[in-house]
PDB file of C-alpha atoms in Angstrom:
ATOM      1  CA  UNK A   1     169.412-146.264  -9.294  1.00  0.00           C
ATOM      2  CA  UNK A   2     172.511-148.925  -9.899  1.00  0.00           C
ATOM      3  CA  UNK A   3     175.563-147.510  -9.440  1.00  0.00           C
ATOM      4  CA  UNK A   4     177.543-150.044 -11.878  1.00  0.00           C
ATOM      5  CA  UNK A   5     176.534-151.338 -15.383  1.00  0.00           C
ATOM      6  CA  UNK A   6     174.584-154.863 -15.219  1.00  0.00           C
ATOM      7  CA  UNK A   7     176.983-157.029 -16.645  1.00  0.00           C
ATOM      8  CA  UNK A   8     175.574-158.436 -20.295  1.00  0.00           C
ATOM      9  CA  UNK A   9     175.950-161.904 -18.605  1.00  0.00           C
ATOM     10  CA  UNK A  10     173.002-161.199 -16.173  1.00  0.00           C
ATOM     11  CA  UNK A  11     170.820-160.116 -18.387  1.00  0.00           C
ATOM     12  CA  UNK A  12     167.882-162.426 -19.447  1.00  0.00           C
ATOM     13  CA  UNK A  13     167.847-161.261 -23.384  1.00  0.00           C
ATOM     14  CA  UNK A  14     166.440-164.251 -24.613  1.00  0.00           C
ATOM     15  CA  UNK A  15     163.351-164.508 -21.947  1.00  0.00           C
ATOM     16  CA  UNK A  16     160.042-164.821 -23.528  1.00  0.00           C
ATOM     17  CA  UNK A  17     157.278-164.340 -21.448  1.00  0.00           C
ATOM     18  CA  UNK A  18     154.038-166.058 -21.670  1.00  0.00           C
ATOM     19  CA  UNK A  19     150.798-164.257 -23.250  1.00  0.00           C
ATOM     20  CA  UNK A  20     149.481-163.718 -20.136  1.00  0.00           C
ATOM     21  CA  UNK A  21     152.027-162.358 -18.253  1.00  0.00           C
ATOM     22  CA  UNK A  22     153.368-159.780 -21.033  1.00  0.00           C
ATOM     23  CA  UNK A  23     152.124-155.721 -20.462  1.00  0.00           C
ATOM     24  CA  UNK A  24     151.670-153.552 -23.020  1.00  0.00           C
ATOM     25  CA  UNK A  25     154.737-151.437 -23.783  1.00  0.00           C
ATOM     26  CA  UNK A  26     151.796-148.360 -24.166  1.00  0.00           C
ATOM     27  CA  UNK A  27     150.297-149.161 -20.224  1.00  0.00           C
ATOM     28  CA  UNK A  28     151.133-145.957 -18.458  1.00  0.00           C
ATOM     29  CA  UNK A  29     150.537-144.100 -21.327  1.00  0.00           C
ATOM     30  CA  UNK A  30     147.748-145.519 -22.440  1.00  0.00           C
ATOM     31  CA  UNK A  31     146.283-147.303 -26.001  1.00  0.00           C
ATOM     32  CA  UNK A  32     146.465-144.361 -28.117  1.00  0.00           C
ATOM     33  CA  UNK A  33     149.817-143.549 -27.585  1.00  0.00           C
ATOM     34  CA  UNK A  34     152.090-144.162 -30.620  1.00  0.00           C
ATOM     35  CA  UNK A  35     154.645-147.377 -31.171  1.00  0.00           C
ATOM     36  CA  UNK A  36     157.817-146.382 -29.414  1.00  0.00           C
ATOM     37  CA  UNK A  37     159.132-147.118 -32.770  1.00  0.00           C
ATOM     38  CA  UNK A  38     157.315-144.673 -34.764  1.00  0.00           C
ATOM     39  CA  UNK A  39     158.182-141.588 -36.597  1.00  0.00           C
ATOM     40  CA  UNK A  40     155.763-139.687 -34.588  1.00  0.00           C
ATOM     41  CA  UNK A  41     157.038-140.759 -30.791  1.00  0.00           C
ATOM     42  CA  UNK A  42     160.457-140.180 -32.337  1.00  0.00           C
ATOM     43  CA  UNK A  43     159.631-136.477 -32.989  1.00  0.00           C
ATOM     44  CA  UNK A  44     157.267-136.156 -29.828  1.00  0.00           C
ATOM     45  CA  UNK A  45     160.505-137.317 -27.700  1.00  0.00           C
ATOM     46  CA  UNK A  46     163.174-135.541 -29.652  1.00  0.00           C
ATOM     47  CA  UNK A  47     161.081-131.757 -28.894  1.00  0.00           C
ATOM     48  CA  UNK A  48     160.511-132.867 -25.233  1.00  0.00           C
ATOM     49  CA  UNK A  49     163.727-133.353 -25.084  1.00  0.00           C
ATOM     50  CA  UNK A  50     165.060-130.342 -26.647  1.00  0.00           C
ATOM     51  CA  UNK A  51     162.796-128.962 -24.327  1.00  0.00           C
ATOM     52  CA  UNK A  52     163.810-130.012 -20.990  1.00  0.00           C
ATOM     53  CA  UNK A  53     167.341-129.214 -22.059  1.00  0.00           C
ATOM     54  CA  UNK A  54     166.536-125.615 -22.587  1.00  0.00           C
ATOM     55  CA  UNK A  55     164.467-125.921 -19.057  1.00  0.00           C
ATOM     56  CA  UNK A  56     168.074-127.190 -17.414  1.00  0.00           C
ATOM     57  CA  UNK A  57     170.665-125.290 -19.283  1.00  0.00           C
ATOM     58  CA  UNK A  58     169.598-122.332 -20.777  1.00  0.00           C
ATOM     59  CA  UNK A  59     167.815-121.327 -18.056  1.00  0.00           C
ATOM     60  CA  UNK A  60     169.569-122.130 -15.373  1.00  0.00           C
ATOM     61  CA  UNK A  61     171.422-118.816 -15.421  1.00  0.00           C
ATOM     62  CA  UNK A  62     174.111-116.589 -16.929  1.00  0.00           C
ATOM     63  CA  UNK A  63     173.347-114.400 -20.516  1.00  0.00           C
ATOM     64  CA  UNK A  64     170.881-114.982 -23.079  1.00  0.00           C
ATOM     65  CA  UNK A  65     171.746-117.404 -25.806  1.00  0.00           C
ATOM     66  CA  UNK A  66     170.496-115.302 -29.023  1.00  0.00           C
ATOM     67  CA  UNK A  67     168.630-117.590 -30.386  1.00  0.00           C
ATOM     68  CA  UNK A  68     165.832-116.888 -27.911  1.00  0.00           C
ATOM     69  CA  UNK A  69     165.702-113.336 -29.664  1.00  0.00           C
ATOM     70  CA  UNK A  70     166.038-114.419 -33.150  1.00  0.00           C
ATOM     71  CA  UNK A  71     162.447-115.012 -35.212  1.00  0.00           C
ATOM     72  CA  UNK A  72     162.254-118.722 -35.328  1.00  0.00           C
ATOM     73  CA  UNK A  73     165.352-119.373 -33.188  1.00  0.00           C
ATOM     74  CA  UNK A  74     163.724-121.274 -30.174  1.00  0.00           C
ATOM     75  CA  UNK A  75     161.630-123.316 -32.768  1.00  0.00           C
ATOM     76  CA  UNK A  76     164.883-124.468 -34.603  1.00  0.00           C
ATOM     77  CA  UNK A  77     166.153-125.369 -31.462  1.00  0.00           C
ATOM     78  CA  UNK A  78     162.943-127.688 -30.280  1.00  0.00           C
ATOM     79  CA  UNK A  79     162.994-129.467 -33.542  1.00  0.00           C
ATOM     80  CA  UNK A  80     166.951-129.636 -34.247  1.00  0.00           C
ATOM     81  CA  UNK A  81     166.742-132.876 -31.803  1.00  0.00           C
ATOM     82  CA  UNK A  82     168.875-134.666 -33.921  1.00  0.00           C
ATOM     83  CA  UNK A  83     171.134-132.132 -36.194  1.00  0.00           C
ATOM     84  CA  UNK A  84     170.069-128.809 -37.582  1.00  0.00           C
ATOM     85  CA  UNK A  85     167.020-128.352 -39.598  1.00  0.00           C
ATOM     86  CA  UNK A  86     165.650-125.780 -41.927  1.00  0.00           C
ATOM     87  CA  UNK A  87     162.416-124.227 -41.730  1.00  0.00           C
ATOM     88  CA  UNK A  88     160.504-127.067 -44.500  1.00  0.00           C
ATOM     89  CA  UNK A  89     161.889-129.718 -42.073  1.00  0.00           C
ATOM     90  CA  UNK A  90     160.207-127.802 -38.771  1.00  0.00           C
ATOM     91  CA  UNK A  91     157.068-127.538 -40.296  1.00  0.00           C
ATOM     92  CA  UNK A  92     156.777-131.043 -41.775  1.00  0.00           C
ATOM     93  CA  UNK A  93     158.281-132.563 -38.610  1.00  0.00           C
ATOM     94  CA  UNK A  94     155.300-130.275 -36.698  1.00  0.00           C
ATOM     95  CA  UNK A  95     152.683-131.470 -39.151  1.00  0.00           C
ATOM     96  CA  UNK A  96     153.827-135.210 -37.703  1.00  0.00           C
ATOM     97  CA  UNK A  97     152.836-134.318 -34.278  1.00  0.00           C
ATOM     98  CA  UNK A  98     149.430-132.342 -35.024  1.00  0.00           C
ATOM     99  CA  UNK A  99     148.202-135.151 -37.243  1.00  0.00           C
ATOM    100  CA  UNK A 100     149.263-137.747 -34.228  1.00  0.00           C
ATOM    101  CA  UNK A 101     147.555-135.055 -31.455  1.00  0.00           C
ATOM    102  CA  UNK A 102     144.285-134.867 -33.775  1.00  0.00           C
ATOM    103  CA  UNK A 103     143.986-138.758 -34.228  1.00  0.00           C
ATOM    104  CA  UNK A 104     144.007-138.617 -29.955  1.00  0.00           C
ATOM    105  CA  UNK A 105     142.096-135.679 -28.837  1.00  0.00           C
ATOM    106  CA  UNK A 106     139.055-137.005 -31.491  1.00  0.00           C
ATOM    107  CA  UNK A 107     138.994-140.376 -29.747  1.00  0.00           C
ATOM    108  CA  UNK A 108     138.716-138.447 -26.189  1.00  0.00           C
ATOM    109  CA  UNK A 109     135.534-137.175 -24.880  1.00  0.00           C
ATOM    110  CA  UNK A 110     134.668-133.079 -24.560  1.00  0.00           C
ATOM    111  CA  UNK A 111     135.292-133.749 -20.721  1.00  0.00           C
ATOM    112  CA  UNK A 112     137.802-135.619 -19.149  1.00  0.00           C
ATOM    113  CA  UNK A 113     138.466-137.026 -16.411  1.00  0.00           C
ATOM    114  CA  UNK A 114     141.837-136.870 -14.630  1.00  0.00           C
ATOM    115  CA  UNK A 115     142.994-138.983 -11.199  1.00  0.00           C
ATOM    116  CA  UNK A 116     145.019-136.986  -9.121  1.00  0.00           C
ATOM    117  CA  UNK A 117     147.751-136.450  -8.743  1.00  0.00           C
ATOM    118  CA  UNK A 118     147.941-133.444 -11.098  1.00  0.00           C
ATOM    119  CA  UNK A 119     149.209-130.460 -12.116  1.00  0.00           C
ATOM    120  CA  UNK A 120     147.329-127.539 -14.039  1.00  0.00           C
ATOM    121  CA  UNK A 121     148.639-124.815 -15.717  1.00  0.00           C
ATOM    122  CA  UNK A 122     146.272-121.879 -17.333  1.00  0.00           C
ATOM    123  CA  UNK A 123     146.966-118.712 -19.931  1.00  0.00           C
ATOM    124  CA  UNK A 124     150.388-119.861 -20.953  1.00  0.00           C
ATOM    125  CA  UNK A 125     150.186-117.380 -23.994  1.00  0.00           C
ATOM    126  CA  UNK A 126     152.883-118.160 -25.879  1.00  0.00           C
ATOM    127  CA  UNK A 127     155.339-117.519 -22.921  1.00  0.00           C
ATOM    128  CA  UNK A 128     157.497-120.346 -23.230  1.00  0.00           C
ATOM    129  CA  UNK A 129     160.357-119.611 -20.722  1.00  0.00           C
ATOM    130  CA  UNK A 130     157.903-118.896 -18.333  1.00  0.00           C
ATOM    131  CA  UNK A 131     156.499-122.106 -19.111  1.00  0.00           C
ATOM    132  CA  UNK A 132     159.627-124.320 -19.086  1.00  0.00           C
ATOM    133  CA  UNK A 133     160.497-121.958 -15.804  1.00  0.00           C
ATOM    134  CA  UNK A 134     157.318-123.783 -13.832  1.00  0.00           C
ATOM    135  CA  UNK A 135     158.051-126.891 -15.487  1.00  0.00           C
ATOM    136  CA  UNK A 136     162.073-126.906 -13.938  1.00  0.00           C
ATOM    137  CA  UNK A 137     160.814-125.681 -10.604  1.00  0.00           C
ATOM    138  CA  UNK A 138     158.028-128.298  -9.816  1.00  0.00           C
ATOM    139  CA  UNK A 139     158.968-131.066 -11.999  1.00  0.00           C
ATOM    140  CA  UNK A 140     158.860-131.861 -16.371  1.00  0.00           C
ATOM    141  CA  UNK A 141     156.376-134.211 -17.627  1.00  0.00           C
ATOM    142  CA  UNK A 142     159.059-136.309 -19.467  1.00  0.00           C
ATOM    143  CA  UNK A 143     159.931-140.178 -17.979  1.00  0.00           C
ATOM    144  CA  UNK A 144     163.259-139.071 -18.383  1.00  0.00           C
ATOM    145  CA  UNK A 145     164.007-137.269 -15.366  1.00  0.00           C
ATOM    146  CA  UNK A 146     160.495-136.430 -14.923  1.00  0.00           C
ATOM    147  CA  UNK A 147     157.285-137.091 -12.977  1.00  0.00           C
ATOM    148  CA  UNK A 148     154.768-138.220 -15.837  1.00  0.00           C
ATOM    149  CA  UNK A 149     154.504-141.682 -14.930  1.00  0.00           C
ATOM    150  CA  UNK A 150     153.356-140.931 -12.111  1.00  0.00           C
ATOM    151  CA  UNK A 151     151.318-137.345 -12.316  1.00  0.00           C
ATOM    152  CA  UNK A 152     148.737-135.977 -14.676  1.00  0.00           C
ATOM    153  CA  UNK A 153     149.169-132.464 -16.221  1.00  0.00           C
ATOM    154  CA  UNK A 154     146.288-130.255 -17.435  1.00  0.00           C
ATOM    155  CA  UNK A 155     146.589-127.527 -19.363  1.00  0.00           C
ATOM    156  CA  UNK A 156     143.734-125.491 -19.470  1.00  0.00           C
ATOM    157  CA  UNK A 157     143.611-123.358 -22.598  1.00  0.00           C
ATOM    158  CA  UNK A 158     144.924-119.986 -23.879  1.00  0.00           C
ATOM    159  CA  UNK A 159     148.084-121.624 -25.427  1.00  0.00           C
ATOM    160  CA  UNK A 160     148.545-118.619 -27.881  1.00  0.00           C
ATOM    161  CA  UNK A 161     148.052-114.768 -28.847  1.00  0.00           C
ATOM    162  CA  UNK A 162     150.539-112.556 -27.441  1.00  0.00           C
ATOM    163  CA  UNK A 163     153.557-114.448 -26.341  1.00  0.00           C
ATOM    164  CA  UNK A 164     156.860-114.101 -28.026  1.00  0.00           C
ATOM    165  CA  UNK A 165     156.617-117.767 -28.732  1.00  0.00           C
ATOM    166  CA  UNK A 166     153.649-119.022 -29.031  1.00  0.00           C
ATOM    167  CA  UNK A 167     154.387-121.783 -31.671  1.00  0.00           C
ATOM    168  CA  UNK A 168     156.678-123.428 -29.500  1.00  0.00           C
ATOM    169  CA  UNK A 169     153.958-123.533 -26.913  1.00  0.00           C
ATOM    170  CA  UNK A 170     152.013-125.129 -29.246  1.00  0.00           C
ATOM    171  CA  UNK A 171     154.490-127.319 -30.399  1.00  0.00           C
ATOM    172  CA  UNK A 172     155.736-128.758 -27.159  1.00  0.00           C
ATOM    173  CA  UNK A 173     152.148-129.615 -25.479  1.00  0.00           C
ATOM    174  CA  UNK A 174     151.448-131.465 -29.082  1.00  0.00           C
ATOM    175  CA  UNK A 175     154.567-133.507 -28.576  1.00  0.00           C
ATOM    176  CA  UNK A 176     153.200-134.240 -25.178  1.00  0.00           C
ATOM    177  CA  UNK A 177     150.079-135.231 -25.601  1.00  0.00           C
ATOM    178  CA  UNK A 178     151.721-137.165 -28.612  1.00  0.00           C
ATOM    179  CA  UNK A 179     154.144-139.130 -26.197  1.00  0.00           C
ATOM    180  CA  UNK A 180     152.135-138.870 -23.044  1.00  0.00           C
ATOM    181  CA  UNK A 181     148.311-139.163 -24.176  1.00  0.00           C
ATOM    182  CA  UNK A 182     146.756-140.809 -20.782  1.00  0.00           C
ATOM    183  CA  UNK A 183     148.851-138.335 -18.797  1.00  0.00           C
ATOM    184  CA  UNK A 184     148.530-134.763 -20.544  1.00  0.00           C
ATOM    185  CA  UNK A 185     145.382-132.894 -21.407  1.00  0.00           C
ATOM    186  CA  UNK A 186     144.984-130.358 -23.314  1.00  0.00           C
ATOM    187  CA  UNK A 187     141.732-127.918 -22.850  1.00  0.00           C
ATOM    188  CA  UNK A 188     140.388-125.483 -25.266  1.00  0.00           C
ATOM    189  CA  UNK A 189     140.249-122.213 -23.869  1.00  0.00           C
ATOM    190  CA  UNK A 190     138.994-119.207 -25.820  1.00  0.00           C
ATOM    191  CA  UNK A 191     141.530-118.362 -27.764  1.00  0.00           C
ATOM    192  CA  UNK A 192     141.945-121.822 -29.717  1.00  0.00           C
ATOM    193  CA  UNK A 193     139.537-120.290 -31.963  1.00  0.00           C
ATOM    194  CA  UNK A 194     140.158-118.831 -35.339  1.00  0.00           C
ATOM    195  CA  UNK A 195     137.799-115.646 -34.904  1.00  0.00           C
ATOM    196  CA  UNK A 196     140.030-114.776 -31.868  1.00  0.00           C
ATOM    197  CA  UNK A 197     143.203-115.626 -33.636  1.00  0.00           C
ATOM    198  CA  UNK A 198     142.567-113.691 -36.849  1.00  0.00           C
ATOM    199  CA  UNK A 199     141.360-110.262 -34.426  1.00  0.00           C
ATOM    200  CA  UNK A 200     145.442-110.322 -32.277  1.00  0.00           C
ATOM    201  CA  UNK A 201     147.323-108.099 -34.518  1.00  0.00           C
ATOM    202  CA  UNK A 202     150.836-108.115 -34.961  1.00  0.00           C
ATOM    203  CA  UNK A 203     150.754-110.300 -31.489  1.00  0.00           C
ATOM    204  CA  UNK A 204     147.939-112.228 -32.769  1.00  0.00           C
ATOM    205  CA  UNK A 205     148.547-116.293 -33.172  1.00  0.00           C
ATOM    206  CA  UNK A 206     147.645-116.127 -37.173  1.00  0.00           C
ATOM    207  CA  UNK A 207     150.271-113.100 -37.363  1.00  0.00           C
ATOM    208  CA  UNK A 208     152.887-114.902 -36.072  1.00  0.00           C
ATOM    209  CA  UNK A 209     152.231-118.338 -38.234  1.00  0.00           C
ATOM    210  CA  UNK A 210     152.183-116.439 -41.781  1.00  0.00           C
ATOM    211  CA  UNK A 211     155.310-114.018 -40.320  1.00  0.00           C
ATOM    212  CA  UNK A 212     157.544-117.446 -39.812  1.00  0.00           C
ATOM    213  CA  UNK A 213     155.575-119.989 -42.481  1.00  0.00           C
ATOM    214  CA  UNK A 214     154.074-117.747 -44.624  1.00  0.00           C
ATOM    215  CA  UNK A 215     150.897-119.213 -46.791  1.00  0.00           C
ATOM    216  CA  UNK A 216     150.870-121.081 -50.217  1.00  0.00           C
ATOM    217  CA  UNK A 217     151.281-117.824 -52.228  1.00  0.00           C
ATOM    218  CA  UNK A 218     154.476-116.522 -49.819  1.00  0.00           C
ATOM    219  CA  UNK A 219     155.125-113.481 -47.690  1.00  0.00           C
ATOM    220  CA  UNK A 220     153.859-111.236 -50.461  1.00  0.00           C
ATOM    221  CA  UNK A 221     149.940-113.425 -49.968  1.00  0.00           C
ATOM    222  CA  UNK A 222     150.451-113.134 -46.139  1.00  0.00           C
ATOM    223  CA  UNK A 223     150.980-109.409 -46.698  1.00  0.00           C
ATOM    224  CA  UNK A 224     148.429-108.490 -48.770  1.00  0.00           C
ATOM    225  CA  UNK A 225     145.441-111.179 -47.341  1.00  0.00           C
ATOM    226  CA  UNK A 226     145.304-110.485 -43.937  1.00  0.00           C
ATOM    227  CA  UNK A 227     143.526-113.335 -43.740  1.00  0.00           C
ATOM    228  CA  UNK A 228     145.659-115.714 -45.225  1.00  0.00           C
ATOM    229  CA  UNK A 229     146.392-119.002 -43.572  1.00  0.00           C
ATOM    230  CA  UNK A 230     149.666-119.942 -42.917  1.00  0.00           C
ATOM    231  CA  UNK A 231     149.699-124.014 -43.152  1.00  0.00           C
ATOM    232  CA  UNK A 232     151.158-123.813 -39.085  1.00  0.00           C
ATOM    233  CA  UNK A 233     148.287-122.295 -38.326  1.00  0.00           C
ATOM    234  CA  UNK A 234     145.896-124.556 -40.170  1.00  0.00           C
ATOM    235  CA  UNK A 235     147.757-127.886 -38.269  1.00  0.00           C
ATOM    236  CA  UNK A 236     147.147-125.896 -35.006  1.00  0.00           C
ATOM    237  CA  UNK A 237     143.630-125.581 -35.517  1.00  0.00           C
ATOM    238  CA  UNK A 238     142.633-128.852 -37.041  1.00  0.00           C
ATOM    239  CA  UNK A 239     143.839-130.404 -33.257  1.00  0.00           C
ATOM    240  CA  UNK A 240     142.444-126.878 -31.292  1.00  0.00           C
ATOM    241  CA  UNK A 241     138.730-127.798 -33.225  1.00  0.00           C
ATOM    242  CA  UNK A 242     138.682-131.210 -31.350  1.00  0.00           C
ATOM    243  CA  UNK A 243     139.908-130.686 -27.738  1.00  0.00           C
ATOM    244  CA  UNK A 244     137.582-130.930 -24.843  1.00  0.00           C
ATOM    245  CA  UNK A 245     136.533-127.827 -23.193  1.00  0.00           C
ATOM    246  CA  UNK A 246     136.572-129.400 -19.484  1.00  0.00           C
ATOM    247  CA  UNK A 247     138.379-131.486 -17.343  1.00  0.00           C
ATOM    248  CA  UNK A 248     136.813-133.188 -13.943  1.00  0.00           C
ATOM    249  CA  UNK A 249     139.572-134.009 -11.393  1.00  0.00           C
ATOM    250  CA  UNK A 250     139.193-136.576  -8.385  1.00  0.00           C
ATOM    251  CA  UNK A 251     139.461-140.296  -7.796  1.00  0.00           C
ATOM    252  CA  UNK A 252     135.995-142.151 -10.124  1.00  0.00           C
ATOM    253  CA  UNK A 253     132.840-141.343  -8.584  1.00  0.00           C
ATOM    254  CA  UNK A 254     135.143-138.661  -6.086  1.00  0.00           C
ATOM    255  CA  UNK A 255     135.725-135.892  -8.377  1.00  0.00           C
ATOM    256  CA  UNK A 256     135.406-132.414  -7.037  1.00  0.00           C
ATOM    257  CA  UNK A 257     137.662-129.574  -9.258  1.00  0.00           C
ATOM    258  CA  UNK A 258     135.839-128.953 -12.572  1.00  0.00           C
ATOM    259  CA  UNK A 259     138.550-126.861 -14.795  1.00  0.00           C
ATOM    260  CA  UNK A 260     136.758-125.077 -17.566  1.00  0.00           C
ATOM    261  CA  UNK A 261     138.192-121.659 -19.251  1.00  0.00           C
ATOM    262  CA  UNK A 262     136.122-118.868 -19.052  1.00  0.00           C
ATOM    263  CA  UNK A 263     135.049-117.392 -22.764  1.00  0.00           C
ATOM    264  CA  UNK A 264     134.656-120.558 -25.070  1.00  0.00           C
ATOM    265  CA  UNK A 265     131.771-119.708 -27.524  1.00  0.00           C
ATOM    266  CA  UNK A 266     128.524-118.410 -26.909  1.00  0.00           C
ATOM    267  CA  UNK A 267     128.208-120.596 -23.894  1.00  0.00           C
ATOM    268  CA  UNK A 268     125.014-122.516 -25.160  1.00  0.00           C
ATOM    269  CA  UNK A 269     126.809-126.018 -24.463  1.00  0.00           C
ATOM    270  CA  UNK A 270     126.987-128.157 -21.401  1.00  0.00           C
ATOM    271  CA  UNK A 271     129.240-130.652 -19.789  1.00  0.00           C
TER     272      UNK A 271
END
């Protein structure tokens, strides 16, 4: 870390190196991680963000800011990354990310292989603090502070159903696996599927979607179709429908920890 500003005479800003000696801007992350100038990275980076700044400040002690009680507060607060936004603006700026998440998790194979080292992290259920709690304690996968460049994160299903805020789970590990595709897995557990979704209840994933972004028709559809889809919950799934269902960990042609979740289907499937 310097501990003065490099002077703008010692900088090299019209160097050009030659083909052969330039890197991909993408290496660490990998090739189907998004432009650094793209709409899509600039949303993935602006929740992560927003995210490790709730993991530093807002939990690092003292009272309850109320927007952690308020319906929809903690979402407003991931995606208000660069001035307040209203509820239209959270869900299109979410729809970004899931279409970004489903282009990668279709090009990846149902089981993937990590190098260590890596972290895993299982049943979040739409505990969030809890989540960002682990995440102060033994390190953020951001490159901004973080360890990501240099460790792999797995997170092994069971993202929703329950939780107080479940869509901000979801949320954050899509802008993750947005910014950080060669570095973050995502693995479908059993309840990243609509038949367990649409039997929760009030706690239920589904629930919770139409309650904050209600379906096409409004509260009133949401109300009286159970069943109703709220258009958060149809992103959600369209990326849930393509992850992998195991991950192998250990150095190639070393690995030893298979991480499956327990649940997915009617188990006639093999990895």
């Amino acid at each position: 870390q310097m501990s003065a500003p490099v002077s703008p005479a010692a900088q090299n800003t019209g160097l050009v190196l030659l083909p052969d000696m330039q890197s991909e801007d993408t290496a660490w992350r990998g090739p189907l991680a998004a432009p650094r100038d793209s709409v899509v990275h600039h949303t993935a980076l602006g929740v992560i963000s927003a995210a490790w700044r709730l993991a530093r400040d807002v939990l690092a002690g003292g009272g309850e800011a109320p927007f952690w009680s308020e319906p929809g507060g903690v979402i407003q607060q991931l995606f208000s990354y660069d001035g307040p936004v209203d509820s239209s603006s959270v869900l299109r700026r979410f729809h970004h990310l899931a279409k970004d998440c489903h282009r990668i998790v279709k090009s990846q194979p149902p089981m993937v292989r990590v190098r260590p080292p890596v972290k895993v992290f299982g049943d979040i259920h739409g505990q969030f603090r809890d989540m960002l709690l682990l995440m102060r304690e033994f390190g953020f996968p951001t490159h901004r502070g973080g360890d990501i460049e240099l460790t792999n994160y797995v997170f092994n299903g069971d993202f929703v159903d329950r939780g107080p805020h479940q869509l901000e789970v979801v949320s954050l590990l899509f802008a993750l696996k947005v910014c950080y595709p060669s570095r973050v897995w995502l693995v479908r557990g059993n309840h990243e599927f609509r038949q367990i979704n649409e039997h929760q209840g009030e706690r239920g994933f589904l629930n919770v979607c139409n309650q904050l972004f209600p379906p096409a028709g409004g509260e009133t559809e949401a109300a009286e179709a159970p069943r109703a889809q709220s258009p958060f919950f149809q992103f959600s799934h369209e990326v849930f429908d393509w992850l992998p269902i195991a991950a192998l960990l250990g150095n190639p042609g070393r690995e030893s920890v298979l991480v499956v979740h327990g649940g997915i289907g009617d188990g006639r499937f093999s990895v």
